Coordinates of C-alpha atoms in Angstrom, one line a residue:
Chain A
X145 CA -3.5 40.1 5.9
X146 CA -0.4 40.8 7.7
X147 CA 2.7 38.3 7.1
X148 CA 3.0 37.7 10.5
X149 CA -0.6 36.6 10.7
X150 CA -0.1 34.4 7.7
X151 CA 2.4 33.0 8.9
X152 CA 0.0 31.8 12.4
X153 CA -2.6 30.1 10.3
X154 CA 0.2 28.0 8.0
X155 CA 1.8 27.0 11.1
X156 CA -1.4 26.0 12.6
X157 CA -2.6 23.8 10.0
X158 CA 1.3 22.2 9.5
X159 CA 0.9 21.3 13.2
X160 CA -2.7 20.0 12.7
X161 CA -1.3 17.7 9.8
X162 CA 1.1 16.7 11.7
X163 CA -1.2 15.6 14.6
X164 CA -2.8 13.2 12.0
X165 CA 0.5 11.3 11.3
X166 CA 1.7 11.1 15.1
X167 CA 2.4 7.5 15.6
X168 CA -0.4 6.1 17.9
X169 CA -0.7 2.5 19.2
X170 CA -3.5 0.5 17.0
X171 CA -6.1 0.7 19.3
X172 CA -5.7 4.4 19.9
X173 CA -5.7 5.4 16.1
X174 CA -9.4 5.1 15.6
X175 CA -9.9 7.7 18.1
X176 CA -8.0 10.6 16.6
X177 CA -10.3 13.3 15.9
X178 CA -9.6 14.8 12.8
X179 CA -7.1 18.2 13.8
X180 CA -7.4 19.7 10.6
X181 CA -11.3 20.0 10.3
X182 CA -10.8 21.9 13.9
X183 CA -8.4 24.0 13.0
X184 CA -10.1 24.8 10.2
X185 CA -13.4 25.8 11.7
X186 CA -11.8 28.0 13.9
X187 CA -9.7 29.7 11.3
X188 CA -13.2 29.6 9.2
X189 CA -15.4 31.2 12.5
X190 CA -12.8 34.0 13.2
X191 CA -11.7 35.0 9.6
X192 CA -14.9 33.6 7.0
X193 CA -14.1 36.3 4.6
X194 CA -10.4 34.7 4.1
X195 CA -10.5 31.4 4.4
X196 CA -12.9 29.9 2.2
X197 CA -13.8 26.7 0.6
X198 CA -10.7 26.5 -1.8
X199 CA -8.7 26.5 1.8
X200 CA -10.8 23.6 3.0
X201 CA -10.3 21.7 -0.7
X202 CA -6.5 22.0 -0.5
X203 CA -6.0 21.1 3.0
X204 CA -8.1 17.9 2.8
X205 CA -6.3 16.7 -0.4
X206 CA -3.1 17.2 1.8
X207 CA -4.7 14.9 4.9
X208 CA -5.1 12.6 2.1
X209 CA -2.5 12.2 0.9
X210 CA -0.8 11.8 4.4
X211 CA -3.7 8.7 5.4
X212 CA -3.2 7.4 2.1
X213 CA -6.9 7.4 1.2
X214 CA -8.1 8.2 -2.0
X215 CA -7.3 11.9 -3.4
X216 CA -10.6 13.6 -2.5
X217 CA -11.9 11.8 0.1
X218 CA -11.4 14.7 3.0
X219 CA -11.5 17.3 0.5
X220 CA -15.1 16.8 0.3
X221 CA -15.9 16.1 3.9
X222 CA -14.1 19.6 4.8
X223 CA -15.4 21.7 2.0
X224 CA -19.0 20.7 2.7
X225 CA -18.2 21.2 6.5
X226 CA -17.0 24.6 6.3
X227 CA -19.7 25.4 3.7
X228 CA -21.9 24.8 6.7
X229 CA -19.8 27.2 8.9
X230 CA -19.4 29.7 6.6
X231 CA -23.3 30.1 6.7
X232 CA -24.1 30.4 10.5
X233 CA -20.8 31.8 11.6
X234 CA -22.3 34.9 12.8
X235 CA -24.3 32.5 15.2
X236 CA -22.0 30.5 16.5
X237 CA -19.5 33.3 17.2
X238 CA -21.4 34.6 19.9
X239 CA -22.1 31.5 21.6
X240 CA -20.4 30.4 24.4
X241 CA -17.5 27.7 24.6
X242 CA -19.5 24.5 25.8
X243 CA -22.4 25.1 22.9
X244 CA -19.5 26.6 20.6
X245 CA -18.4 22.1 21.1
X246 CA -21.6 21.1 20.5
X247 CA -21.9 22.4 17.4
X248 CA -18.6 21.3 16.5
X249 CA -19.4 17.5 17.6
X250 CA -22.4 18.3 15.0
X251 CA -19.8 19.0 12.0
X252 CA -16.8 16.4 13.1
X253 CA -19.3 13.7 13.0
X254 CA -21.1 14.8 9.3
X255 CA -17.3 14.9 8.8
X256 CA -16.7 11.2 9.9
X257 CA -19.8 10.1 8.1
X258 CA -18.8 11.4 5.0
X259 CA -15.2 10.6 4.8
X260 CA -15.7 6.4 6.1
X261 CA -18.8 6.6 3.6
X262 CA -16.5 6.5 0.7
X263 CA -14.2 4.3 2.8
X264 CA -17.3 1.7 3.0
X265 CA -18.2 2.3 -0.8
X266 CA -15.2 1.0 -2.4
X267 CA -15.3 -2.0 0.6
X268 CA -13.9 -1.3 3.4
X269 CA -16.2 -1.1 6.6
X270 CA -15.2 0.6 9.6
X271 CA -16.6 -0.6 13.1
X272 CA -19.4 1.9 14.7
X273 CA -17.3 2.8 17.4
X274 CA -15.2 4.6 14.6
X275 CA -18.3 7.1 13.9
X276 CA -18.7 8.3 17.0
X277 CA -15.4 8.0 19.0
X278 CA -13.0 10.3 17.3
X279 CA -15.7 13.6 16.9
X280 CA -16.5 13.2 20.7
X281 CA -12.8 13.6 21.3
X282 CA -12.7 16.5 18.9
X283 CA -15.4 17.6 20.7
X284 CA -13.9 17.6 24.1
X285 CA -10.2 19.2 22.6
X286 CA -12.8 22.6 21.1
X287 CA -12.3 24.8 23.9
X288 CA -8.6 24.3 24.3
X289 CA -7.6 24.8 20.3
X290 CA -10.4 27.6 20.3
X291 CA -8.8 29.4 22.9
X292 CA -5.1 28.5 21.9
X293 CA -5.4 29.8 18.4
X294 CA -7.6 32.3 19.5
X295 CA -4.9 33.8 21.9
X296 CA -2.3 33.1 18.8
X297 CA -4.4 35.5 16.3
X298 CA -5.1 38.0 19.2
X299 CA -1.0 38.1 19.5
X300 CA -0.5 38.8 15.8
X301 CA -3.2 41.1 15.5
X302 CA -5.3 39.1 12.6
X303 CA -8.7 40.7 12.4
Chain B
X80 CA -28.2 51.3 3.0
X81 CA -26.5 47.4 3.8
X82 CA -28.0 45.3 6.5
X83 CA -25.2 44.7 8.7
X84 CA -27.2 42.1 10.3
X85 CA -27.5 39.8 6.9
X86 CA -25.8 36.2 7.2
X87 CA -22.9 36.6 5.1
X88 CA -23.9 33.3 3.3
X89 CA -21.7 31.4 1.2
X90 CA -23.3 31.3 -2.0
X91 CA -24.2 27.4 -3.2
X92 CA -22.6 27.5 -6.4
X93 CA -19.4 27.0 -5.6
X94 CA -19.7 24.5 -3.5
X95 CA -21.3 22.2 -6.0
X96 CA -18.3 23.0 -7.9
X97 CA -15.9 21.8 -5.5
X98 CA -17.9 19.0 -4.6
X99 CA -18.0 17.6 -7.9
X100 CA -14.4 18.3 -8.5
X101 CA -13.9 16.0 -4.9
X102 CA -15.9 13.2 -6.3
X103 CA -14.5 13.4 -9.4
X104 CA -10.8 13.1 -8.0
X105 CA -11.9 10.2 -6.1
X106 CA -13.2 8.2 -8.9
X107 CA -10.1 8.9 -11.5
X108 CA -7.8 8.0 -8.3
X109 CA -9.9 4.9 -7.5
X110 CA -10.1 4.0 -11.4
X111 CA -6.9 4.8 -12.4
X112 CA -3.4 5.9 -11.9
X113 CA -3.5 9.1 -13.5
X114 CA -3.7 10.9 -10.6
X115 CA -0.1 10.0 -9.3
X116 CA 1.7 13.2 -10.3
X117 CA -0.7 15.4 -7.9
X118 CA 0.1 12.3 -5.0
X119 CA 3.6 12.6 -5.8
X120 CA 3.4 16.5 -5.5
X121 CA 2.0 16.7 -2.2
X122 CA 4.0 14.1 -0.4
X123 CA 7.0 15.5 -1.7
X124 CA 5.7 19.1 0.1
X125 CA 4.6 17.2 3.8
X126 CA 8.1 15.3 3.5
X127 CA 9.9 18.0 5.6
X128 CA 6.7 17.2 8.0
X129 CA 6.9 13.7 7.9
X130 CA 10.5 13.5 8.9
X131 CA 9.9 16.0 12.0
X132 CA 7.5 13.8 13.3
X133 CA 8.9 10.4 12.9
X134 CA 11.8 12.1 14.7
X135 CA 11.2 11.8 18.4
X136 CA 11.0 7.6 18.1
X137 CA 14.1 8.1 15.9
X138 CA 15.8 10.0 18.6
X139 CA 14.6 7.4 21.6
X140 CA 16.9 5.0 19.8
X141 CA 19.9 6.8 19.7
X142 CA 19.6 7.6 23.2
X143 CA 19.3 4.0 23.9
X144 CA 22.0 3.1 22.1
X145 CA 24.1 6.1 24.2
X146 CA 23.5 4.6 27.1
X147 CA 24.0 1.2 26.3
X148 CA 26.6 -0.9 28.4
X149 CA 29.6 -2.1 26.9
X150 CA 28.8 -5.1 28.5
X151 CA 25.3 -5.5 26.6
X152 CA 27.1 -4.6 23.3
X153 CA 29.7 -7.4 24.1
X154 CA 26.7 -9.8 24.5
X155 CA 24.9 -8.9 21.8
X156 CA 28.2 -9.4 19.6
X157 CA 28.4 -12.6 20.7
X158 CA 24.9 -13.8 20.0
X159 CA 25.6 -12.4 16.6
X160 CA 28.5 -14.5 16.3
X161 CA 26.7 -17.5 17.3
X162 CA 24.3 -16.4 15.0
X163 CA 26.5 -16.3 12.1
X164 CA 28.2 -19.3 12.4
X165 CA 24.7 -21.3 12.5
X166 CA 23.8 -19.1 9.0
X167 CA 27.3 -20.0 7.6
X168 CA 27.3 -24.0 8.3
X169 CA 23.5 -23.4 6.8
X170 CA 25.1 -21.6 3.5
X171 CA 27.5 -24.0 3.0
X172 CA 25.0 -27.1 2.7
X173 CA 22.6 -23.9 0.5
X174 CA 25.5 -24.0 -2.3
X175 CA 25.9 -27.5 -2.9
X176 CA 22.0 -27.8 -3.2
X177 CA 21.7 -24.8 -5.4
X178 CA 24.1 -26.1 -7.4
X179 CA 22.4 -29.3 -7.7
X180 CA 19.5 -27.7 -8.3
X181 CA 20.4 -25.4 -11.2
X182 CA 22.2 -28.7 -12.4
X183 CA 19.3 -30.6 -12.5
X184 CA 17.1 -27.4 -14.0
X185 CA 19.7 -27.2 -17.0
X186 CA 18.8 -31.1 -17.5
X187 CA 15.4 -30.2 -17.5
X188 CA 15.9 -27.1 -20.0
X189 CA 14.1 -24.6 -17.6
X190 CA 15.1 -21.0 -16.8
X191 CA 17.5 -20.6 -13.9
X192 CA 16.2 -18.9 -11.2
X193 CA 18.4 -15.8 -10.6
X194 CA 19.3 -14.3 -7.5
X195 CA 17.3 -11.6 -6.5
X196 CA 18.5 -7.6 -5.8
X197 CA 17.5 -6.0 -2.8
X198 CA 17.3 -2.5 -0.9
X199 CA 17.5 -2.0 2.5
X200 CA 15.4 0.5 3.6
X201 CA 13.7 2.0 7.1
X202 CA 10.3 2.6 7.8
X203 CA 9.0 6.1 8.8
X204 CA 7.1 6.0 11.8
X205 CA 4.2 7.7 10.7
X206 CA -0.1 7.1 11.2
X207 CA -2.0 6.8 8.0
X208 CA -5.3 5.8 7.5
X209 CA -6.3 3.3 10.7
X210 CA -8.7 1.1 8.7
X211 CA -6.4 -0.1 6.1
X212 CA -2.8 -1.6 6.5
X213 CA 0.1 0.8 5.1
X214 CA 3.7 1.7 5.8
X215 CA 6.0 4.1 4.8
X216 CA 9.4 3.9 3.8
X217 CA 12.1 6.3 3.7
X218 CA 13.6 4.8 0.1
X219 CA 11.7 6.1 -3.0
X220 CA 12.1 5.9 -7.0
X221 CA 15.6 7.9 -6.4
X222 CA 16.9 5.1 -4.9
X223 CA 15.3 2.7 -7.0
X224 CA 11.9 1.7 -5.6
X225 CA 9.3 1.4 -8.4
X226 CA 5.5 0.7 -7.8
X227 CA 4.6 -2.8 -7.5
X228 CA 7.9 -4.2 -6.0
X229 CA 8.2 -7.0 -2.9
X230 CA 9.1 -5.7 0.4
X231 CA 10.2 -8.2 2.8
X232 CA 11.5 -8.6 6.3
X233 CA 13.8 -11.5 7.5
X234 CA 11.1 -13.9 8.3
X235 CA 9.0 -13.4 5.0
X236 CA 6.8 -11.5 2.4
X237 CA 5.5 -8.5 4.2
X238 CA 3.6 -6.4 1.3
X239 CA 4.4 -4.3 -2.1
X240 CA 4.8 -0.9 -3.0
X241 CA 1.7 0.9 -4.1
X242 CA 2.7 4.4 -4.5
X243 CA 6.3 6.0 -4.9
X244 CA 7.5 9.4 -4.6
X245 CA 11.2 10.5 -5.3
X246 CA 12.3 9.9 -1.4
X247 CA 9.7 7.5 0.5
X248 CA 7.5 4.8 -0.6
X249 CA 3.9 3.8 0.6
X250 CA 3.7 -0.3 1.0
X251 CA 0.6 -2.6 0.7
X252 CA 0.6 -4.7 3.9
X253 CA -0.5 -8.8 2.8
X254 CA -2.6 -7.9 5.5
X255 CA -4.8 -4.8 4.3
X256 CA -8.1 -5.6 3.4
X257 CA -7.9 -5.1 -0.1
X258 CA -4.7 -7.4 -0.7
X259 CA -4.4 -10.6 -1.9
X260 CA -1.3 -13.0 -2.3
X261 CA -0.8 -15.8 -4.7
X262 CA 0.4 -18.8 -2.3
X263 CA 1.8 -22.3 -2.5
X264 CA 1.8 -25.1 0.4
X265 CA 5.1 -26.4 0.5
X266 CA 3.5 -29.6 1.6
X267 CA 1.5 -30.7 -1.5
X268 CA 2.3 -27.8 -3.8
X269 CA -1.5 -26.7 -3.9
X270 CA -1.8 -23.3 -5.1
X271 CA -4.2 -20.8 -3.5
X272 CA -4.7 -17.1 -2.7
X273 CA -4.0 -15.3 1.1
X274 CA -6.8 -12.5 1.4
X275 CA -5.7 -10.1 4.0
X276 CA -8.1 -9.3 6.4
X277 CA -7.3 -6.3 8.5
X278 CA -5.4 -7.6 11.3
X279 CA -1.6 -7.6 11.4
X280 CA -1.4 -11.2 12.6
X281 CA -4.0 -13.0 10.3
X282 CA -4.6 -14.2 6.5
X283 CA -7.6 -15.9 5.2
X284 CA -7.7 -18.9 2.6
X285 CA -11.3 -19.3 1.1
X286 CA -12.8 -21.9 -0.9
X287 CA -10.0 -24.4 -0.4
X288 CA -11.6 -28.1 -1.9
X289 CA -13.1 -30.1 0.5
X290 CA -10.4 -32.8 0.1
X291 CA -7.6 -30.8 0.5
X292 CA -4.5 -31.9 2.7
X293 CA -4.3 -29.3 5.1
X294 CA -2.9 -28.7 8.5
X295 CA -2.4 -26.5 11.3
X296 CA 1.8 -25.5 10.8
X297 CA 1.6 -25.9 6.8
X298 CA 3.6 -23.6 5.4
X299 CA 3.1 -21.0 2.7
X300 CA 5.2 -19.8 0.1
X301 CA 4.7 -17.6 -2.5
X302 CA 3.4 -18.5 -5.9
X303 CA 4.7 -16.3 -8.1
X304 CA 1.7 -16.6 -9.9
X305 CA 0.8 -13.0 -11.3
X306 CA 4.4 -11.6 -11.6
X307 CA 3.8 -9.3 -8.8
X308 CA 5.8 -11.2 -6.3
X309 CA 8.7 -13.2 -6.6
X310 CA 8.2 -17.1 -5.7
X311 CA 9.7 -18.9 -3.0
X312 CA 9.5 -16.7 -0.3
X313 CA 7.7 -17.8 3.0
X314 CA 4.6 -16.0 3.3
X315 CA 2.2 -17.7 6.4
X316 CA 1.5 -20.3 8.7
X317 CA -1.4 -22.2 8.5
X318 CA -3.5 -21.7 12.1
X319 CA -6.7 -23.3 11.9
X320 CA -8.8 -24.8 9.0
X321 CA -12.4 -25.2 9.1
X322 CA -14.6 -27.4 7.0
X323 CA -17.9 -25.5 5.3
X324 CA -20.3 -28.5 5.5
X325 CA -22.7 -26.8 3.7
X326 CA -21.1 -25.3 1.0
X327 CA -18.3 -28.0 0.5
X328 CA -15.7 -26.1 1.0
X329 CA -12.3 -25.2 3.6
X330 CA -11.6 -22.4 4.5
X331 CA -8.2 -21.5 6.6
X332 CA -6.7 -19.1 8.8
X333 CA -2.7 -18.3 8.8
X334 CA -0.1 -16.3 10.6
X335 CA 2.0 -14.3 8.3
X336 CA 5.9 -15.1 8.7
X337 CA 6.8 -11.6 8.9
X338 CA 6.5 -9.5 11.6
X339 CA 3.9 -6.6 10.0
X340 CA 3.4 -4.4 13.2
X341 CA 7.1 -4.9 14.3
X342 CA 9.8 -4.7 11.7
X343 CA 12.1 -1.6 12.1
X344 CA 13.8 -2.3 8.7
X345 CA 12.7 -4.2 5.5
X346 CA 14.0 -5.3 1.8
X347 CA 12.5 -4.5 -1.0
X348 CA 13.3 -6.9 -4.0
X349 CA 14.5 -5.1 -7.2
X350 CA 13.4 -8.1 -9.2
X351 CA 11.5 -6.5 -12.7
X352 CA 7.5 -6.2 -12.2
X353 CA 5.1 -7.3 -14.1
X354 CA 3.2 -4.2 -15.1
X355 CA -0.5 -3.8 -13.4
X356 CA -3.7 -4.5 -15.5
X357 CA -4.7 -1.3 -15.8
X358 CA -1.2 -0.3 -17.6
X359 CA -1.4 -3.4 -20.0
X360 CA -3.1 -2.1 -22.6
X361 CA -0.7 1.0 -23.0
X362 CA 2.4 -1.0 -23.4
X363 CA 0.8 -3.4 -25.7
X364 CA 2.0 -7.0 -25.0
X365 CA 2.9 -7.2 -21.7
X366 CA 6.7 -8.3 -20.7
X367 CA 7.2 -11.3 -19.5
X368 CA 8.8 -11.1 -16.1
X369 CA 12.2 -12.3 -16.7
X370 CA 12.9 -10.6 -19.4
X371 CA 13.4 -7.1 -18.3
X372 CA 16.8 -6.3 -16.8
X373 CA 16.7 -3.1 -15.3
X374 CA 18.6 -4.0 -12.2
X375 CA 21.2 -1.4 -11.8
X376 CA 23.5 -2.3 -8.9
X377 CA 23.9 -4.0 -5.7
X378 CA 22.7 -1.9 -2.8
X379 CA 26.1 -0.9 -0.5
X380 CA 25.0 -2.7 2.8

């Protein structure tokens, strides 16, 4: 992997943990879709030989440590996510951008389920609105991060 | 020949693994507080990021301030002033009744309650997890913040510190879900417990007695029952209080004193902590709160 290239994906997941501590208003903050798990399955779709389940395992241990959740608690949400992606990427690849979303609202929300799962078990219970409102944003941002960091690795030639 | 056409698939193995490694994180860090070093290692790494994005709040006020009048700066001098004065003439009757009161303590032969040591310190303006009730501070264990200490703002008792790294600090809200406060009414002395409950402006008193003397306006101070926060320090406002015919029982709502969603800066009380239940055992007997002295020095501010 070029350094250059390298260099693209570690900015790209900086700025998608930073996304996840932008101050938003209380009302708002239930919404965010989780930037990291996008980022990731695009990274994941273009380049599965590369970035791999250790990736996922790291990053989500760094988003929790930033939401000051337990230690784990992402981790396993993303790893079992991008498990998922690594197996039908070749499928999903060649699909186009509004079924590409689809399939991404089907991950964010296994993603959501599993991370406020734990966040019920040890007593906290988010309300429903929580399931379902932050992976239909992430949903509706796909197309623009897919093409953005797809334009980004076509710049720094990353095969 | 290979079949180009195969689904690479990831192989099942390793995702067990890291599964299991996931869940097993989450039960040590849940369980225990062994898993601190690895926090502590990881926020020290997203600090740069933290800073960068609690900048462009940070940089609003300065601008403000730029373009402030001299004419607003002259007002707000002299509201200070006023202020001041009215603290002052309050001081001055505050010496003569502390004095009374240590006085009247050494009669009694009881410890005199010293004064405590604070740290001023700014919160970061970053998001953490929505369903629970955390800030962050820019003060950490270099500066003297330890895990378990009282952060307050000028109106009252506003959380403790739950995790520290060498430059910020992660506080407990009295308001998160999974906090609870030791309180006193300072009308009656009756001791009871504030549950938080999730939303900044709102603490819960269960199981009160049926017969207890309680009012909308009581006030609540802290217990200092536990060692975990110092008493004396204003806590809530009793809102409402409902009787539980049923069960026999009151049950009362309160406003908390301190302003959890809008304080810019805070204290946090250097007074020795107690150590937590789970680190009991290790130490053997457990300290008893006064007599630790690890204070170091008064904060320049």
């Amino acid at each position: 992997m070029n350094p250059l290239g390298l260099l693209v994906i570690l900015l790209s997941l900086a700025v998608s943990l930073m996304l996840t501590m932008l101050p938003l208003p209380d009302w708002a903050a239930i919404y965010r879709p989780d930037f990291m798990a996008l980022v990731l399955i695009y990274w994941s779709l273009a380049l599965p030989t590369r970035i791999g389940l250790w990736v996922a395992f790291v990053c989500g241990l760094f988003v929790d440590v930033t939401s000051g959740g337990l230690l784990g608690q992402h981790a396993l949400a993303l790893v079992v996510i991008l498990f998922i992606n690594l197996n039908v990427h070749q499928r999903i690849r060649v699909m186009s951008l509004p079924h590409q979303a689809l399939y991404v609202l089907a991950l964010l929300l296994l993603d959501q389920v599993l991370v406020l799962m734990v966040e019920g078990m040890i007593g906290r219970h988010p309300p429903f609105t929580a399931y379902i409102g932050a992976p239909l944003i992430g949903m509706l941002l796909w197309p623009w991060i897919f093409l953005l960091l797809r334009h980004l690795r076509r710049r720094v030639h990353l095969a | 020949m290979k079949n180009i056409f195969q689904p690479a698939r990831g192989t099942l193995l390793p995702v067990l693994l890291f599964v299991f490694l996931a869940v097993s994180l989450m039960f040590i860090d849940h369980r225990s507080r062994n898993l601190e070093p690895l926090r502590v290692g990881i926020s020290v790494l997203i600090a740069p990021l933290r800073q960068l994005v609690s900048l462009p709040p940070q940089a609003g006020a300065w601008v403000l301030q730029w373009f402030q009048t001299q004419q607003s700066l002259i007002d707000e001098n002299e509201a200070l002033r006023d202020r001041e004065r009215l603290l002052n003439a309050r001081l001055q009757k505050m010496a003569v009744l502390s004095a009374e009161n240590a006085r009247l303590r050494s009669l009694l032969g009881s410890a005199r309650k010293v004064a405590d040591t604070v740290i001023v310190a700014e919160l970061l303006r970053v998001d953490q997890n929505p369903y629970r009730q955390l800030i962050l501070l820019n003060k950490g264990s270099l500066d003297g913040l330890r895990e378990g200490q009282a952060v307050i703002d000028d109106f009252g008792i506003m959380g403790q510190i739950i995790h520290v790294t060498p430059n910020s600090a992660t506080v407990k809200l009295i308001s998160d879900p999974e906090h609870a406060i030791p309180v006193q009414f300072v009308r009656g002395g009756a001791r009871s417990v504030a549950f938080g409950n999730g939303s900044t402006d709102e603490l819960e008193l269960r199981f009160l007695p049926a017969t207890a003397d309680i009012e909308p306006g009581d006030e609540l101070v802290s217990s200092g029952l536990g060692g975990r926060f110092p008493a004396g320090y204003p806590v809530a406002t009793i809102v409402s209080v409902e009787l539980d015919e049923i069960q026999g029982f009151k049950s009362a709502r309160a406003r908390p004193r301190a302003r959890l969603d809008r304080s810019r800066e805070v204290l946090v009380i250097k007074t020795p902590v107690a150590p937590l239940p789970s680190e009991q055992p290790r130490e053997g007997s457990a300290p008893a709160p006064e007599t630790d002295t690890d204070a170091t020095q008064e904060p320049a501010r």
